[in-house]
Coordinates of C-alpha atoms in Angstrom, one line a residue:
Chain B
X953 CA -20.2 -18.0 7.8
X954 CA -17.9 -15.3 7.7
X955 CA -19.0 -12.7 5.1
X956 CA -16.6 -13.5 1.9
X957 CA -16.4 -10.5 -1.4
X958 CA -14.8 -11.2 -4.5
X959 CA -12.5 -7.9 -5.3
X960 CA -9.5 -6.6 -7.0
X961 CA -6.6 -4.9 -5.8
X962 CA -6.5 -1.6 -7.3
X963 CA -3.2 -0.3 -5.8
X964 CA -1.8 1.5 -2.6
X965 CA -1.3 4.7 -1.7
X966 CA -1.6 6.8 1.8
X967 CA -4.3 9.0 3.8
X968 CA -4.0 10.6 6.9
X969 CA -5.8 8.6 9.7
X970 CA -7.5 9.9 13.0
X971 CA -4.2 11.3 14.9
X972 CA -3.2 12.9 11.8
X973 CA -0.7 10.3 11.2
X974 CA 0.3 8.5 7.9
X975 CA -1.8 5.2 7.0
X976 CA -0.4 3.1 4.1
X977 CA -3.6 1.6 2.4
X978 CA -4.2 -0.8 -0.2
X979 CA -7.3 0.0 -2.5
X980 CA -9.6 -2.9 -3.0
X981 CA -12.9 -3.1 -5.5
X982 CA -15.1 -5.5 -3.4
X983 CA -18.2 -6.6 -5.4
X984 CA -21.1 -6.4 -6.1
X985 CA -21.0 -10.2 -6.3
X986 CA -24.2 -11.8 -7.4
X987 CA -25.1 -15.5 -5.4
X988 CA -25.2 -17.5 -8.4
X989 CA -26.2 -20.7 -6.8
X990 CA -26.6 -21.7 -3.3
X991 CA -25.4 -25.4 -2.1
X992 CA -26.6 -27.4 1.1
X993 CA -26.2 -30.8 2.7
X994 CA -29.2 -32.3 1.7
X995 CA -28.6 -31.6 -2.4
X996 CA -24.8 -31.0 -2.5
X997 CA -23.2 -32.8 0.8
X998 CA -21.7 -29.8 1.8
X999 CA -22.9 -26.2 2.7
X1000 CA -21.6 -23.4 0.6
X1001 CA -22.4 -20.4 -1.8
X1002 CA -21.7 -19.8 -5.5
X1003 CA -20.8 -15.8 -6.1
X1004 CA -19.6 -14.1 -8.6
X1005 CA -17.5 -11.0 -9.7
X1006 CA -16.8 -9.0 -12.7
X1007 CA -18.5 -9.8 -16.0
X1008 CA -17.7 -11.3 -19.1
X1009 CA -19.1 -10.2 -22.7
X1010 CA -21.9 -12.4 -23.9
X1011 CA -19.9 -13.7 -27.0
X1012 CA -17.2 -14.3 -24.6
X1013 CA -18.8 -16.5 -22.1
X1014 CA -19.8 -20.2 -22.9
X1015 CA -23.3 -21.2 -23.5
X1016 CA -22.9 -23.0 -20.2
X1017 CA -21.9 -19.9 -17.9
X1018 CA -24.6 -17.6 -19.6
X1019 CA -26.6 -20.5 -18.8
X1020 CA -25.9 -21.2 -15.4
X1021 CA -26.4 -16.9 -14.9
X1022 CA -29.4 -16.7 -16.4
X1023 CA -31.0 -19.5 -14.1
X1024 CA -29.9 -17.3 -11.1
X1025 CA -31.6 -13.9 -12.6
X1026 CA -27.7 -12.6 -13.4
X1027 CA -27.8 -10.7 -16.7
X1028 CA -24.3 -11.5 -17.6
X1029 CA -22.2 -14.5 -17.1
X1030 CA -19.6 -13.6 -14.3
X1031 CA -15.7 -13.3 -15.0
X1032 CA -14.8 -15.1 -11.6
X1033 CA -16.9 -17.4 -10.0
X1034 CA -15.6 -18.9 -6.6
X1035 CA -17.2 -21.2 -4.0
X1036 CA -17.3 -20.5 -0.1
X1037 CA -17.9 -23.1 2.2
X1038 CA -19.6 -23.0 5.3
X1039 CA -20.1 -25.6 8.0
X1040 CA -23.8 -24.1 8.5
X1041 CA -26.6 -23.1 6.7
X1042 CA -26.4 -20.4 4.4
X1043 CA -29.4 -18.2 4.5
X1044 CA -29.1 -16.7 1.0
X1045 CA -31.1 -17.2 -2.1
X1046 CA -29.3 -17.1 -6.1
X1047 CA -29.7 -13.7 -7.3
X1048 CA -29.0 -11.7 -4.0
X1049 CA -26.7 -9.6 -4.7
X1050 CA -23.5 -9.1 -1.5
X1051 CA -21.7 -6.0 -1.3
X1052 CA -19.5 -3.9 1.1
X1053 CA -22.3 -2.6 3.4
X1054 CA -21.8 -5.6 5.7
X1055 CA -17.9 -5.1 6.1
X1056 CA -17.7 -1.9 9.0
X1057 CA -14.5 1.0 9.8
X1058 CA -12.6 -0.3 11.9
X1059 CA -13.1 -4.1 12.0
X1060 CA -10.7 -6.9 10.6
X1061 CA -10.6 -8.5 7.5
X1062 CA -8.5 -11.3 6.1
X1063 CA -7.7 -10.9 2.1
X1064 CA -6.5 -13.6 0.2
X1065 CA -4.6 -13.8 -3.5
X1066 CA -2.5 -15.3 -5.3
X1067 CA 1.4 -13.9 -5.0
X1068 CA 3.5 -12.3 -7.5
X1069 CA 5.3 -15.7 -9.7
X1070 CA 9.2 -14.9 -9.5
X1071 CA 9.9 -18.2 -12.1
X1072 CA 12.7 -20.5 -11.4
X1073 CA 14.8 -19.1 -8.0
X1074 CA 17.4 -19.6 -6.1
X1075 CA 18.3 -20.0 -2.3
X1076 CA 19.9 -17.1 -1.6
X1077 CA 16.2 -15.3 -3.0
X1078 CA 13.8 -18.2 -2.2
X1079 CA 14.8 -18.9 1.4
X1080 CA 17.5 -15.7 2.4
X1081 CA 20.2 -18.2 2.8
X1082 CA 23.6 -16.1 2.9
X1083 CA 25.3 -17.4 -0.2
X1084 CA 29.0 -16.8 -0.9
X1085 CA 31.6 -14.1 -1.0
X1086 CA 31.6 -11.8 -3.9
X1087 CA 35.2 -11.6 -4.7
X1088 CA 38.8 -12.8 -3.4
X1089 CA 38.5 -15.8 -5.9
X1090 CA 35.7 -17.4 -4.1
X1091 CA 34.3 -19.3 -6.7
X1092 CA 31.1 -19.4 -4.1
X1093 CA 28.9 -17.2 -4.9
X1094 CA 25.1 -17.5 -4.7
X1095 CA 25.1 -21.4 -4.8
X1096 CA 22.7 -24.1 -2.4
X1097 CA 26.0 -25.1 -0.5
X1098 CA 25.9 -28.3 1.4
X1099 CA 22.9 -30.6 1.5
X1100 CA 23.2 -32.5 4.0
X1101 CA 25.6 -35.4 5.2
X1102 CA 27.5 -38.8 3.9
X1103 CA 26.5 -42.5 4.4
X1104 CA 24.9 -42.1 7.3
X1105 CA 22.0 -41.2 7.0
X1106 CA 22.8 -41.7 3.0
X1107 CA 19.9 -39.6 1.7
X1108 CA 18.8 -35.9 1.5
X1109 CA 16.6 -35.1 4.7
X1110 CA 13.2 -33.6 4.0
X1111 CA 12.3 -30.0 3.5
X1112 CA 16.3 -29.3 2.2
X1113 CA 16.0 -26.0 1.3
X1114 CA 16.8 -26.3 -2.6
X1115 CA 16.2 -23.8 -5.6
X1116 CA 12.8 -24.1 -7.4
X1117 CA 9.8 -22.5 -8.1
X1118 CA 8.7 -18.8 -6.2
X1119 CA 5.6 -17.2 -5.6
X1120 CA 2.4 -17.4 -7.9
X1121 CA 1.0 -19.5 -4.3
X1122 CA -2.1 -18.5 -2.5
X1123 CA -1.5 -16.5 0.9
X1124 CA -3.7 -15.2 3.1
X1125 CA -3.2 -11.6 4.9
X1126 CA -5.6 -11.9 8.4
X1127 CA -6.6 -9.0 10.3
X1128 CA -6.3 -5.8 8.3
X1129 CA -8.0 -3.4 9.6
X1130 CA -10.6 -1.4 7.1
X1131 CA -9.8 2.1 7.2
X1132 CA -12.6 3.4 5.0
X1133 CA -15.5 1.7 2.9
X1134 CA -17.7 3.7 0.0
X1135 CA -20.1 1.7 -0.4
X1136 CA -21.0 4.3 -3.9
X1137 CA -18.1 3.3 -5.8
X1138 CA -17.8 -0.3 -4.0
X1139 CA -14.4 -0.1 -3.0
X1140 CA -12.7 -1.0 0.7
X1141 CA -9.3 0.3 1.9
X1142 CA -7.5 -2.0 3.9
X1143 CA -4.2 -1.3 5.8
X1144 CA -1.1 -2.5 4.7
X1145 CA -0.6 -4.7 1.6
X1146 CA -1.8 -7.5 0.4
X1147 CA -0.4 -10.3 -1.8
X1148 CA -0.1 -10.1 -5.7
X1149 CA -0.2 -7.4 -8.4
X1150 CA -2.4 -4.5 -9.1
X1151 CA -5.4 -5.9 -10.9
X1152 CA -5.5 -9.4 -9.7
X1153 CA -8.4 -10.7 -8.0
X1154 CA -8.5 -11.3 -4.1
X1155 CA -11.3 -12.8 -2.0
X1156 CA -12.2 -10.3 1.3
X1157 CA -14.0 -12.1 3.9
X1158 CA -15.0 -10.8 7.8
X1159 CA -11.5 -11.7 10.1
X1160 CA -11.9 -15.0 11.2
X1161 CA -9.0 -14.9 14.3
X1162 CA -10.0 -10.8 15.3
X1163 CA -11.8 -10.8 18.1
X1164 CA -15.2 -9.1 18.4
Chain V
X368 CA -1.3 5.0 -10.6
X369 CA -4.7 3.9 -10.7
X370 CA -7.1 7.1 -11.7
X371 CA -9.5 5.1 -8.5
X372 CA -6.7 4.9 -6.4
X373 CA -5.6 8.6 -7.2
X374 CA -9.6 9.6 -6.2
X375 CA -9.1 7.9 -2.9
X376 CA -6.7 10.2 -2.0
X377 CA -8.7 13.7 -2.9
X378 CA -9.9 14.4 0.4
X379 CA -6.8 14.4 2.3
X380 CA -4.9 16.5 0.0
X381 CA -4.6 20.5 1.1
X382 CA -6.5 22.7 -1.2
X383 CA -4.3 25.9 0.0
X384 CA -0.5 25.3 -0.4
X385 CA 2.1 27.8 -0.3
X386 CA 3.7 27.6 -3.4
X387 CA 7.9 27.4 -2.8
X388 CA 10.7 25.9 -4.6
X389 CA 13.4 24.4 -3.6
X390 CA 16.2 26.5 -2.8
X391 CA 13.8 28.9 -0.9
X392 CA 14.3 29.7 2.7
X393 CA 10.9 28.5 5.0
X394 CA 9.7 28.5 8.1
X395 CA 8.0 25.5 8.7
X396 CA 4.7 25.7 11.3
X397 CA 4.1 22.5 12.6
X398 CA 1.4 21.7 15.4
X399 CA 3.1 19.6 18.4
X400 CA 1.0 17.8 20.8
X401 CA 2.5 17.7 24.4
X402 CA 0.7 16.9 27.5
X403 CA -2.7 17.4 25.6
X404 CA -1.7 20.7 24.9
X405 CA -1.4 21.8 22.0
X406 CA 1.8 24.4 20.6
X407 CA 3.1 25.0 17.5
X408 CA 7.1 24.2 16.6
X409 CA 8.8 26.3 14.2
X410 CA 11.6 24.8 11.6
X411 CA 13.5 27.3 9.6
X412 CA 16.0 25.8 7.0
X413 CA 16.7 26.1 3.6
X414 CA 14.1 23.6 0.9
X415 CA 16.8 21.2 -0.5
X416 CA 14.7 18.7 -2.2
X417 CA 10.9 18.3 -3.8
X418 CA 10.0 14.3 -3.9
X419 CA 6.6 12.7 -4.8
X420 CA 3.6 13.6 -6.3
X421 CA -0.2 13.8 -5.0
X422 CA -0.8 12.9 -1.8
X423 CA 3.0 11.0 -1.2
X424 CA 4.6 14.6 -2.3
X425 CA 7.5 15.7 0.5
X426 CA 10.2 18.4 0.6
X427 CA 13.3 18.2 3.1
X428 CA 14.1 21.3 4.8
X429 CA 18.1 21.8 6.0
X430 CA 19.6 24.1 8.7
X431 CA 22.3 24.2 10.5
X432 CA 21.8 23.8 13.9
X433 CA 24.4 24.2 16.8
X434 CA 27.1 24.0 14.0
X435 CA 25.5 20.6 12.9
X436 CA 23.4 20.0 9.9
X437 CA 19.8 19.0 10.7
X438 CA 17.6 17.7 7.7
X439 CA 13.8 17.4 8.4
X440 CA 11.5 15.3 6.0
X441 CA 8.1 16.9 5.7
X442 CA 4.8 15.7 3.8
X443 CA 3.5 18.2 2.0
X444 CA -0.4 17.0 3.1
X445 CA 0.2 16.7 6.7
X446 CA -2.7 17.8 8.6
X447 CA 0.1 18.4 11.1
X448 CA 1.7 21.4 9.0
X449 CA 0.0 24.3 10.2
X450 CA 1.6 26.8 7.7
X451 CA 4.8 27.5 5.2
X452 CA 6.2 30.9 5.3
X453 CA 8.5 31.4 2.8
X454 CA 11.0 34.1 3.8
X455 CA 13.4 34.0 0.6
X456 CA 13.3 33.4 -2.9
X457 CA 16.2 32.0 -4.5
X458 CA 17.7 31.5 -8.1
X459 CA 19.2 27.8 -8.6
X460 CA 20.5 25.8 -10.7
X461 CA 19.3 22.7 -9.3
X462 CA 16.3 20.6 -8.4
X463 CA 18.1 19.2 -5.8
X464 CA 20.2 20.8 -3.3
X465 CA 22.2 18.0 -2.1
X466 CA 26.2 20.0 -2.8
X467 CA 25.4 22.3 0.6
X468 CA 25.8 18.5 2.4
X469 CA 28.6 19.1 1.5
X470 CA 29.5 22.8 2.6
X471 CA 30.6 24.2 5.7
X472 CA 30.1 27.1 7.5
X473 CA 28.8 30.9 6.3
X474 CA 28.5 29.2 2.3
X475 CA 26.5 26.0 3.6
X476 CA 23.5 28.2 4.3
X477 CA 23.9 30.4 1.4
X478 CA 22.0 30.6 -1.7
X479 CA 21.4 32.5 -4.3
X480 CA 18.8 35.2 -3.7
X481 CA 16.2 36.3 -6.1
X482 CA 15.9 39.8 -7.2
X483 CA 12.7 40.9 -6.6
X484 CA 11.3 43.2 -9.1
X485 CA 10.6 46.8 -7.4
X486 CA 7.7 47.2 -5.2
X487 CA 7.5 43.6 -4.6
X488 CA 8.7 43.5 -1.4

């Protein structure tokens, strides 16, 4: 299984790497995340593990999360709880606590969020088509433009690029490189950026693609 | 910004800047690494502009080089920025210098000096 954190994106900023040059980072919080429970093939169909990030008040949380906490030895109930899959046995017990000790400087890691939502958009901002000319009487400005042709073959074709909704998707960034871990303060800097807004949660798992 | 994402950045920032404004005349040290060898380059210019803050702070330094105006963007931080000598002191009006873009000849490299009080210099 590659080693998956629950985290936030704190922000970016810049340090200075090895050759003195400029590294853009992003700054990620990366656990601790507590194995709330831990499923396998024989009692689940499938094997995966339960962690959780973040914590919720106690008058917040439902009597079913508190619940479901308790029975794994975490005080509080969790803010985020998300499943990872694995297609082999997960040797991990509920109450283990992961952190970023297991990431290293230097290796890969894939992040994945959810994107920035930018509503109801366009073409011209959704999929960079070129849109019209501003002025001369025009009348063409930022519309779709053709869609596609007349009785033959007498319907839209699939995938026409068409104005709709934009962003708030999940994307995954693979192979960023760590550029430092403090394992005190639990926090991972990554470089380049990642998808969504400072604050939102991202999941931080071992690179899948980089090689070893 | 983020007060954790600020902390991040501590370490890299230089404890021991020369303190300069803009408008003041520099000499720029920077360490240049040819062949494995390592030799320091020298920029001299007038400080036209102060950007950033923290770690992304920069200042652009302008001279006029070979009757053509050269504008070099430096990071305050950089490791690679051996010193700053500051060889004048100026009185301006402005935070940015941008009007001597503008200038030519002896007035494009002139700016107001500051009058040191006696025994300063």
């Amino acid at each position: 299984m590659n080693y998956t954190l629950l985290g936030k994106k704190l922000g970016m900023t810049q340090v200075y790497g090895s050759d003195n040059e400029v590294v853009p980072v992003t700054v990620l919080q990366a656990g601790p995340c507590p194995v709330l429970q831990v499923k396998t093939v024989e009692s689940d169909g499938y094997n995966a593990i339960q962690i959780g990030f973040d914590s919720k008040k106690d008058k917040n949380a439902s009597k079913a999360a508190l619940g479901h906490a308790k029975k794994a030895g975490v005080a509080h109930a969790p803010r985020v709880i998300k499943e990872v899959r694995s297609p082999e046995a997960i040797d991990a017990t509920p109450g283990d606590v992961l952190d970023v000790s297991k990431f290293e400087v230097g290796k890969k890691v894939d992040v994945i969020g959810n994107t920035k939502g930018k509503g109801f958009a366009g073409v011209m901002k959704r999929f960079n088509t070129k849109g019209g000319p501003a002025s001369h009487g025009s009348m063409f400005h930022r519309r779709i433009g053709s869609i596609g042709l007349c009785q033959w073959p007498g319907h839209v074709f699939k995938n026409q690029k068409m104005p709709g909704h934009m962003g708030a998707k999940q994307r995954t960034i693979q192979n960023l490189e760590i550029v430092s871990i403090d394992a005190e303060k639990n926090l991972i800097l990554v470089k380049g950026g990642i998808p969504g807004a400072n604050g939102d949660t991202v999941m931080i798992r071992s690179s899948i693609k980089a090689k070893k | 910004m983020n007060a954790v994402v600020n902390e991040v950045t501590k370490e890299h920032l230089k404890a021991d800047v020369t303190p300069f404004k803009v408008g003041d005349g520099v000499k720029v040290h920077t360490r240049v690494v040819e062949g494995g060898k390592e030799r320091i380059q020298i920029f001299a210019g007038i400080v036209i502009a102060l950007k950033g803050s923290g770690i992304n702070r920069t200042f652009t330094v302008r001279r006029i080089s070979y009757g053509e105006g050269v504008e070099k963007v430096f990071p305050v931080h950089s490791p690679l920025i051996s010193q700053i000598e500051v060889d004048k002191e100026s009185k301006t009006m402005r935070a940015r210098m941008y009007y001597l873009r503008d200038l030519v000849g002896k007035k494009a490299m002139q700016v107001k000096e500051k009058r040191l009080a006696k025994g300063k210099h």
